[in-house]
DNA sequence: CTAGTTTATTTCACTGGTGAATTATCAATC
DNA sequence: GATTGATAATTCACCAGTGAAATAAACTAG
């Protein structure tokens, strides 16, 4: 099996070596960047594995969770696209899949009949309440050994990084 | 456009709300987890966008960089699978693509003829040296405002998280 | 009322990645 | 030295997700 630790060792050596060949490279930043990519992908795989027994994939899960988290349990395809960073094409497919399983309903909005109103059903709520708790242990285990201070720091640093990424994105689409 | 900051605001509210409905949830950990997923995906998209003009995708780039970082510039498909966390099937495709562009060569190993030896070509090295520097500004910009201490902390926390993820993976495949 | 814009859906072609079976080689054992 | 089993890479058929373009319906502003 390819342990994350192995990959990291190898990545560290790789960056050192590339840093010798291309000295202008911001090595420390590149390292962080790769770490974020590796960990993000790993967590993604972990989550996907947890969801598979329930015949859900990541974007379907996310969509369902957003609806579940809304006080009125409803949203629109456009809004869901925005927050799940999915294309409209895919959101239609996701909605189709969730409607077929009766976890959500699709209806047209009263005041703007172009809009489609997507709403989580009682069965959808029950489904979330069944699916969610079994993933708590893993989520907790990811942060064993993190002190309260560690969590605060981590949160701060991730949000700071998010801010930088936003700026970086803006200047690419001017 | 869907700014990361917006998604985060929405995620925070969502987790608060779900936390009320399902109180056993480890809210702080779930928040970190989602942050990692969002940032990882964003960095991934950013990288992919930077690579697209060069007709490379993430896994091809990674493969090429590993080869570039090796003192002898060579590896085998199996090893590359391990470090890129790709299936063997996909590695064959990646190698095909890179061979077609003459960035790598494929030859069979002398001492074990099952093994294929993949080696970066001089053109491959030149290609990396051309492609790499233009991404340095972005990589640097991702961490503007990070003090030396911030970088140290961030590195420490990410590696700690990696350790936990490894343990979590082990106990799923016993 | 008309022209233009927004919202959602559908279709199509394409990319990236996966699982199952296949082929070739090696290593071990009888 | 033939047989069995493991390992490395490839091939094939398939799926999920994407981007672009076309369509349709409904809203908005002049």
Short mmCIF file of C-alpha atoms (C1' of nucleotides) in Angstrom, two decimals:
data_model
loop_
_atom_site.label_atom_id
_atom_site.label_comp_id
_atom_site.label_asym_id
_atom_site.label_seq_id
_atom_site.Cartn_x
_atom_site.Cartn_y
_atom_site.Cartn_z
CA UNK A 1 0.00 0.00 0.00
CA UNK A 2 1.13 3.53 -0.68
CA UNK A 3 1.17 5.26 2.69
CA UNK A 4 0.87 9.00 2.80
CA UNK A 5 4.05 9.19 4.87
CA UNK A 6 6.00 7.50 2.08
CA UNK A 7 4.65 9.88 -0.49
CA UNK A 8 5.61 12.81 1.70
CA UNK A 9 9.15 11.58 2.21
CA UNK A 10 9.48 11.17 -1.51
CA UNK A 11 7.92 14.58 -2.15
CA UNK A 12 10.35 16.23 0.26
CA UNK A 13 13.33 14.68 -1.48
CA UNK A 14 11.88 15.58 -4.84
CA UNK A 15 11.40 19.22 -3.97
CA UNK A 16 14.90 19.43 -2.51
CA UNK A 17 16.31 18.04 -5.70
CA UNK A 18 14.23 20.26 -7.99
CA UNK A 19 15.18 23.21 -5.82
CA UNK A 20 18.82 22.55 -6.67
CA UNK A 21 18.08 22.41 -10.38
CA UNK A 22 15.76 25.43 -10.40
CA UNK A 23 16.91 27.70 -7.58
CA UNK A 24 14.32 30.46 -8.12
CA UNK A 25 11.61 28.06 -7.00
CA UNK A 26 9.80 29.01 -3.77
CA UNK A 27 10.52 25.64 -2.20
CA UNK A 28 8.72 26.04 1.12
CA UNK A 29 5.57 27.30 -0.58
CA UNK A 30 5.68 24.57 -3.18
CA UNK A 31 5.94 22.03 -0.40
CA UNK A 32 2.88 23.40 1.41
CA UNK A 33 1.03 23.47 -1.86
CA UNK A 34 1.76 19.83 -2.58
CA UNK A 35 0.90 18.86 0.98
CA UNK A 36 -2.47 20.53 0.61
CA UNK A 37 -3.08 18.68 -2.64
CA UNK A 38 -2.08 15.31 -1.23
CA UNK A 39 -4.11 15.67 1.95
CA UNK A 40 -7.10 17.08 0.13
CA UNK A 41 -7.10 14.15 -2.27
CA UNK A 42 -6.69 11.66 0.57
CA UNK A 43 -9.56 13.09 2.58
CA UNK A 44 -11.63 13.08 -0.57
CA UNK A 45 -10.93 9.41 -1.15
CA UNK A 46 -11.67 8.64 2.48
CA UNK A 47 -14.99 10.44 2.29
CA UNK A 48 -15.89 8.81 -0.99
CA UNK A 49 -15.17 5.39 0.52
CA UNK A 50 -17.46 6.19 3.43
CA UNK A 51 -20.23 7.26 1.06
CA UNK A 52 -20.01 4.39 -1.39
CA UNK A 53 -22.02 1.90 0.72
CA UNK A 54 -24.85 4.42 0.62
CA UNK A 55 -24.63 4.76 -3.16
CA UNK A 56 -23.77 8.43 -2.86
CA UNK A 57 -20.88 10.30 -4.36
CA UNK A 58 -19.23 13.43 -3.02
CA UNK A 59 -21.25 15.98 -4.97
CA UNK A 60 -24.55 14.28 -4.27
CA UNK A 61 -23.70 14.16 -0.58
CA UNK A 62 -22.71 17.82 -0.54
CA UNK A 63 -25.89 18.84 -2.33
CA UNK A 64 -28.00 16.89 0.11
CA UNK A 65 -26.14 18.34 3.10
CA UNK A 66 -26.65 21.90 1.91
CA UNK A 67 -30.37 21.28 1.63
CA UNK A 68 -30.40 19.59 5.02
CA UNK A 69 -28.62 22.56 6.57
CA UNK A 70 -31.17 25.07 5.29
CA UNK A 71 -33.87 26.12 7.72
CA UNK A 72 -36.50 25.64 5.02
CA UNK A 73 -34.73 22.66 3.46
CA UNK A 74 -34.79 24.14 -0.02
CA UNK A 75 -32.62 25.80 -2.63
CA UNK A 76 -32.32 26.21 -6.40
CA UNK A 77 -30.02 24.52 -8.92
CA UNK A 78 -28.16 27.75 -9.55
CA UNK A 79 -27.42 28.31 -5.90
CA UNK A 80 -26.38 24.70 -5.40
CA UNK A 81 -24.01 24.97 -8.35
CA UNK A 82 -22.38 27.96 -6.73
CA UNK A 83 -21.77 26.35 -3.37
CA UNK A 84 -20.82 22.92 -4.62
CA UNK A 85 -18.68 24.39 -7.44
CA UNK A 86 -20.39 22.12 -9.92
CA UNK A 87 -21.41 22.87 -13.44
CA UNK A 88 -25.09 23.24 -14.23
CA UNK A 89 -24.90 20.14 -16.38
CA UNK A 90 -23.82 18.05 -13.48
CA UNK A 91 -26.30 19.58 -11.06
CA UNK A 92 -29.14 18.48 -13.31
CA UNK A 93 -27.78 14.96 -13.20
CA UNK A 94 -27.34 15.08 -9.43
CA UNK A 95 -30.87 16.34 -8.94
CA UNK A 96 -32.18 13.62 -11.21
CA UNK A 97 -30.40 10.99 -9.15
CA UNK A 98 -31.65 12.34 -5.82
CA UNK A 99 -35.20 12.78 -7.07
CA UNK A 100 -35.21 9.20 -8.29
CA UNK A 101 -34.34 8.09 -4.77
CA UNK A 102 -37.05 10.34 -3.35
CA UNK A 103 -34.53 12.21 -1.18
CA UNK A 104 -35.46 15.55 -2.75
CA UNK A 105 -38.32 16.96 -4.78
CA UNK A 106 -38.19 19.30 -7.74
CA UNK A 107 -40.91 21.90 -8.20
CA UNK A 108 -41.16 25.26 -9.92
CA UNK A 109 -41.02 28.43 -7.88
CA UNK A 110 -44.23 30.41 -7.50
CA UNK A 111 -42.81 33.91 -7.91
CA UNK A 112 -40.27 33.17 -10.65
CA UNK A 113 -41.36 30.25 -12.72
CA UNK A 114 -37.99 29.91 -14.43
CA UNK A 115 -36.55 28.85 -11.12
CA UNK A 116 -36.70 25.29 -9.97
CA UNK A 117 -37.21 24.76 -6.28
CA UNK A 118 -35.31 21.83 -4.89
CA UNK A 119 -36.44 20.64 -1.48
CA UNK A 120 -35.27 17.87 0.76
CA UNK A 121 -37.98 15.36 1.66
CA UNK A 122 -38.62 13.85 5.10
CA UNK A 123 -37.10 10.65 3.74
CA UNK A 124 -34.06 12.73 2.70
CA UNK A 125 -33.75 14.07 6.24
CA UNK A 126 -33.98 10.62 7.72
CA UNK A 127 -31.38 9.43 5.24
CA UNK A 128 -28.94 12.17 6.30
CA UNK A 129 -29.53 11.36 9.94
CA UNK A 130 -28.74 7.75 9.23
CA UNK A 131 -25.68 8.36 7.05
CA UNK A 132 -24.03 11.11 9.06
CA UNK A 133 -23.25 9.62 12.50
CA UNK A 134 -21.17 6.67 11.23
CA UNK A 135 -18.66 9.12 9.77
CA UNK A 136 -18.15 11.02 13.02
CA UNK A 137 -15.49 8.66 14.41
CA UNK A 138 -13.31 9.07 11.32
CA UNK A 139 -13.73 12.82 11.28
CA UNK A 140 -12.76 12.91 14.92
CA UNK A 141 -9.83 10.56 14.39
CA UNK A 142 -8.38 12.84 11.71
CA UNK A 143 -7.60 15.35 14.42
CA UNK A 144 -6.48 13.22 17.31
CA UNK A 145 -3.55 14.82 19.03
CA UNK A 146 -4.61 18.30 17.97
CA UNK A 147 -4.71 20.60 20.96
CA UNK A 148 -7.28 23.38 21.18
CA UNK A 149 -4.52 25.76 20.15
CA UNK A 150 -3.61 23.58 17.21
CA UNK A 151 -7.20 23.66 16.01
CA UNK A 152 -7.35 27.44 16.36
CA UNK A 153 -4.08 27.87 14.49
CA UNK A 154 -5.06 25.44 11.77
CA UNK A 155 -8.37 27.15 11.26
CA UNK A 156 -6.70 30.53 11.09
CA UNK A 157 -4.08 29.39 8.58
CA UNK A 158 -6.55 27.63 6.32
CA UNK A 159 -8.79 30.68 6.21
CA UNK A 160 -5.85 32.91 5.48
CA UNK A 161 -4.90 30.62 2.62
CA UNK A 162 -8.48 30.76 1.39
CA UNK A 163 -8.31 34.55 1.30
CA UNK A 164 -5.15 34.44 -0.78
CA UNK A 165 -6.66 31.92 -3.16
CA UNK A 166 -9.65 34.20 -3.70
CA UNK A 167 -7.42 37.10 -4.65
CA UNK A 168 -5.47 34.83 -6.94
CA UNK A 169 -8.67 33.73 -8.65
CA UNK A 170 -9.96 37.27 -9.10
CA UNK A 171 -6.94 38.50 -10.96
CA UNK A 172 -7.22 35.61 -13.41
CA UNK A 173 -10.75 36.65 -14.38
CA UNK A 174 -10.52 40.44 -14.61
CA UNK B 1 -18.45 33.97 -9.60
CA UNK B 2 -18.44 31.71 -6.60
CA UNK B 3 -15.76 33.11 -4.32
CA UNK B 4 -14.18 30.81 -1.79
CA UNK B 5 -15.04 33.25 0.97
CA UNK B 6 -18.74 32.96 0.13
CA UNK B 7 -18.59 29.21 0.18
CA UNK B 8 -16.89 29.31 3.54
CA UNK B 9 -19.47 31.64 5.06
CA UNK B 10 -22.17 29.34 3.81
CA UNK B 11 -20.30 26.27 5.06
CA UNK B 12 -19.93 27.80 8.53
CA UNK B 13 -23.63 28.52 8.75
CA UNK B 14 -24.43 25.08 7.41
CA UNK B 15 -22.29 23.32 10.00
CA UNK B 16 -23.76 25.43 12.81
CA UNK B 17 -27.23 24.49 11.72
CA UNK B 18 -26.46 20.79 11.26
CA UNK B 19 -24.73 20.85 14.64
CA UNK B 20 -28.04 21.90 16.20
CA UNK B 21 -29.91 19.09 14.50
CA UNK B 22 -27.27 16.43 15.18
CA UNK B 23 -25.53 17.44 18.40
CA UNK B 24 -23.11 14.48 18.57
CA UNK B 25 -21.33 15.82 15.48
CA UNK B 26 -17.72 16.92 16.04
CA UNK B 27 -18.37 20.34 14.57
CA UNK B 28 -14.89 21.84 14.75
CA UNK B 29 -13.34 18.78 13.14
CA UNK B 30 -15.98 18.64 10.44
CA UNK B 31 -15.28 22.28 9.69
CA UNK B 32 -11.54 21.67 9.28
CA UNK B 33 -12.29 18.69 7.14
CA UNK B 34 -14.50 20.66 4.79
CA UNK B 35 -11.99 23.49 4.67
CA UNK B 36 -9.28 21.04 3.61
CA UNK B 37 -11.55 19.64 0.91
CA UNK B 38 -12.50 23.06 -0.43
CA UNK B 39 -8.97 24.41 -0.47
CA UNK B 40 -7.55 21.23 -1.92
CA UNK B 41 -10.07 21.30 -4.73
CA UNK B 42 -9.43 24.99 -5.37
CA UNK B 43 -5.66 24.57 -5.54
CA UNK B 44 -6.20 21.62 -7.81
CA UNK B 45 -8.32 23.69 -10.19
CA UNK B 46 -5.77 26.49 -10.06
CA UNK B 47 -2.97 24.12 -10.93
CA UNK B 48 -4.96 22.48 -13.69
CA UNK B 49 -5.67 25.89 -15.19
CA UNK B 50 -1.97 26.70 -15.16
CA UNK B 51 -1.17 23.40 -16.86
CA UNK B 52 -3.85 23.49 -19.54
CA UNK B 53 -1.97 25.82 -21.93
CA UNK B 54 0.82 23.25 -21.91
CA UNK B 55 -1.62 20.43 -22.72
CA UNK B 56 -0.76 18.68 -19.47
CA UNK B 57 -3.08 17.45 -16.77
CA UNK B 58 -2.32 17.07 -13.09
CA UNK B 59 -1.26 13.44 -13.15
CA UNK B 60 0.89 13.83 -16.23
CA UNK B 61 2.58 16.82 -14.65
CA UNK B 62 3.16 14.96 -11.41
CA UNK B 63 4.60 11.97 -13.24
CA UNK B 64 6.95 14.17 -15.19
CA UNK B 65 8.04 16.05 -12.08
CA UNK B 66 8.86 12.86 -10.23
CA UNK B 67 11.06 11.76 -13.09
CA UNK B 68 12.64 15.19 -13.27
CA UNK B 69 13.41 15.08 -9.55
CA UNK B 70 15.20 11.75 -9.77
CA UNK B 71 19.00 11.91 -9.95
CA UNK B 72 18.96 9.37 -12.80
CA UNK B 73 15.73 10.71 -14.29
CA UNK B 74 14.10 7.30 -14.36
CA UNK B 75 11.51 5.16 -12.63
CA UNK B 76 9.06 2.34 -13.33
CA UNK B 77 5.29 2.42 -13.86
CA UNK B 78 4.71 0.60 -10.60
CA UNK B 79 6.67 3.10 -8.57
CA UNK B 80 5.04 6.02 -10.33
CA UNK B 81 1.63 4.55 -9.54
CA UNK B 82 2.53 4.44 -5.90
CA UNK B 83 3.66 8.04 -5.61
CA UNK B 84 1.01 9.55 -7.81
CA UNK B 85 -1.71 7.34 -6.27
CA UNK B 86 -2.86 6.33 -9.72
CA UNK B 87 -4.00 2.97 -10.93
CA UNK B 88 -1.71 1.00 -13.20
CA UNK B 89 -4.22 1.33 -16.00
CA UNK B 90 -4.02 5.06 -15.90
CA UNK B 91 -0.26 5.11 -15.66
CA UNK B 92 -0.08 3.26 -18.96
CA UNK B 93 -2.19 5.96 -20.54
CA UNK B 94 -0.11 8.74 -18.97
CA UNK B 95 3.10 7.14 -20.18
CA UNK B 96 1.64 6.75 -23.66
CA UNK B 97 0.78 10.43 -23.76
CA UNK B 98 4.20 11.53 -22.55
CA UNK B 99 6.03 9.16 -24.88
CA UNK B 100 4.04 10.49 -27.82
CA UNK B 101 5.29 13.98 -26.96
CA UNK B 102 8.83 12.67 -26.63
CA UNK B 103 9.08 13.91 -23.04
CA UNK B 104 9.89 10.43 -21.75
CA UNK B 105 11.08 7.12 -23.17
CA UNK B 106 9.92 3.63 -22.34
CA UNK B 107 12.37 0.73 -22.37
CA UNK B 108 12.48 -2.66 -20.73
CA UNK B 109 14.68 -3.24 -17.73
CA UNK B 110 17.76 -5.42 -18.24
CA UNK B 111 17.59 -7.45 -15.03
CA UNK B 112 13.82 -7.95 -14.86
CA UNK B 113 12.18 -7.89 -18.23
CA UNK B 114 8.70 -7.59 -16.77
CA UNK B 115 9.63 -4.14 -15.60
CA UNK B 116 9.42 -1.14 -17.87
CA UNK B 117 11.97 1.60 -17.42
CA UNK B 118 10.58 5.07 -17.88
CA UNK B 119 13.11 7.84 -18.36
CA UNK B 120 12.77 11.56 -18.88
CA UNK B 121 14.36 12.82 -22.09
CA UNK B 122 16.47 15.97 -22.50
CA UNK B 123 13.44 17.49 -24.23
CA UNK B 124 11.41 16.50 -21.17
CA UNK B 125 13.86 18.29 -18.91
CA UNK B 126 13.76 21.41 -21.06
CA UNK B 127 9.99 21.25 -21.04
CA UNK B 128 9.88 21.16 -17.24
CA UNK B 129 12.32 24.05 -17.04
CA UNK B 130 10.08 26.04 -19.35
CA UNK B 131 6.78 25.15 -17.66
CA UNK B 132 7.82 25.46 -14.04
CA UNK B 133 8.96 29.09 -13.55
CA UNK B 134 5.69 30.69 -14.74
CA UNK B 135 3.86 29.02 -11.88
CA UNK B 136 6.19 30.33 -9.17
CA UNK B 137 4.40 33.68 -8.76
CA UNK B 138 1.07 31.97 -8.05
CA UNK B 139 2.62 29.50 -5.66
CA UNK B 140 4.28 32.38 -3.86
CA UNK B 141 1.08 34.43 -3.84
CA UNK B 142 -0.81 31.62 -2.16
CA UNK B 143 1.20 32.30 0.99
CA UNK B 144 1.50 36.07 1.07
CA UNK B 145 1.10 37.29 4.60
CA UNK B 146 2.36 34.04 6.07
CA UNK B 147 5.10 34.71 8.58
CA UNK B 148 7.99 32.30 8.98
CA UNK B 149 6.25 31.04 12.10
CA UNK B 150 2.99 30.59 10.22
CA UNK B 151 4.79 28.47 7.64
CA UNK B 152 6.38 26.34 10.35
CA UNK B 153 3.08 25.87 12.13
CA UNK B 154 1.22 25.10 8.94
CA UNK B 155 3.80 22.55 7.91
CA UNK B 156 3.67 20.92 11.32
CA UNK B 157 -0.12 20.72 11.40
CA UNK B 158 -0.42 19.36 7.87
CA UNK B 159 2.10 16.63 8.60
CA UNK B 160 0.36 15.75 11.81
CA UNK B 161 -2.89 15.45 9.90
CA UNK B 162 -1.12 13.26 7.35
CA UNK B 163 0.00 10.93 10.13
CA UNK B 164 -3.54 10.61 11.42
CA UNK B 165 -4.86 9.94 7.93
CA UNK B 166 -2.33 7.14 7.49
CA UNK B 167 -3.50 5.45 10.68
CA UNK B 168 -7.07 5.87 9.58
CA UNK B 169 -6.30 4.21 6.26
CA UNK B 170 -4.47 1.27 7.84
CA UNK B 171 -7.33 0.23 10.05
CA UNK B 172 -9.69 0.19 7.08
CA UNK B 173 -7.50 -2.37 5.27
CA UNK B 174 -6.56 -4.79 8.05
"C1'" DC C 1 -45.01 45.16 -26.75
"C1'" DT C 2 -40.55 43.96 -27.97
"C1'" DA C 3 -35.82 43.01 -27.20
"C1'" DG C 4 -32.67 41.35 -24.30
"C1'" DT C 5 -31.40 38.75 -20.11
"C1'" DT C 6 -31.69 35.16 -16.79
"C1'" DT C 7 -32.59 30.25 -15.27
"C1'" DA C 8 -32.71 25.73 -16.12
"C1'" DT C 9 -32.42 21.80 -18.92
"C1'" DT C 10 -30.81 18.84 -22.58
"C1'" DT C 11 -27.63 17.01 -25.89
"C1'" DC C 12 -23.11 15.89 -27.68
"C1'" DA C 13 -18.35 15.08 -27.81
"C1'" DC C 14 -14.58 14.50 -24.93
"C1'" DT C 15 -11.39 13.71 -20.94
"C1'" DG C 16 -9.79 11.25 -17.05
"C1'" DG C 17 -9.97 7.44 -14.48
"C1'" DT C 18 -11.40 2.43 -13.12
"C1'" DG C 19 -12.12 -2.74 -12.87
"C1'" DA C 20 -11.60 -7.14 -15.04
"C1'" DA C 21 -9.29 -9.89 -17.91
"C1'" DT C 22 -4.78 -10.80 -20.60
"C1'" DT C 23 0.05 -11.35 -21.53
"C1'" DA C 24 4.73 -11.80 -20.33
"C1'" DT C 25 8.18 -12.59 -17.13
"C1'" DC C 26 10.19 -14.18 -13.00
"C1'" DA C 27 10.73 -17.16 -8.73
"C1'" DA C 28 10.05 -21.27 -6.26
"C1'" DT C 29 9.21 -25.95 -5.83
"C1'" DC C 30 8.57 -30.66 -6.89
"C1'" DG D 1 13.22 -28.94 -16.22
"C1'" DA D 2 8.29 -28.59 -16.02
"C1'" DT D 3 4.69 -26.60 -13.17
"C1'" DT D 4 2.69 -23.49 -10.21
"C1'" DG D 5 2.08 -19.08 -8.44
"C1'" DA D 6 3.21 -14.27 -8.06
"C1'" DT D 7 4.24 -9.77 -10.23
"C1'" DA D 8 4.33 -5.99 -13.99
"C1'" DA D 9 2.31 -3.96 -17.50
"C1'" DT D 10 -1.08 -3.60 -20.86
"C1'" DT D 11 -5.70 -3.86 -23.25
"C1'" DC D 12 -10.61 -3.37 -23.35
"C1'" DA D 13 -15.07 -1.83 -22.10
"C1'" DC D 14 -17.17 1.23 -19.24
"C1'" DC D 15 -18.56 5.28 -15.99
"C1'" DA D 16 -18.56 9.91 -14.03
"C1'" DG D 17 -17.86 14.51 -14.83
"C1'" DT D 18 -16.98 18.63 -18.02
"C1'" DG D 19 -17.53 22.28 -21.46
"C1'" DA D 20 -19.95 24.14 -25.18
"C1'" DA D 21 -23.89 24.89 -27.64
"C1'" DA D 22 -28.85 24.65 -28.42
"C1'" DT D 23 -33.50 25.09 -26.50
"C1'" DA D 24 -37.16 26.79 -23.84
"C1'" DA D 25 -39.45 29.36 -20.60
"C1'" DA D 26 -40.01 33.42 -17.91
"C1'" DC D 27 -38.59 37.65 -16.31
"C1'" DT D 28 -37.15 42.96 -17.01
"C1'" DA D 29 -36.51 47.32 -19.06
"C1'" DG D 30 -37.07 50.55 -22.63
#
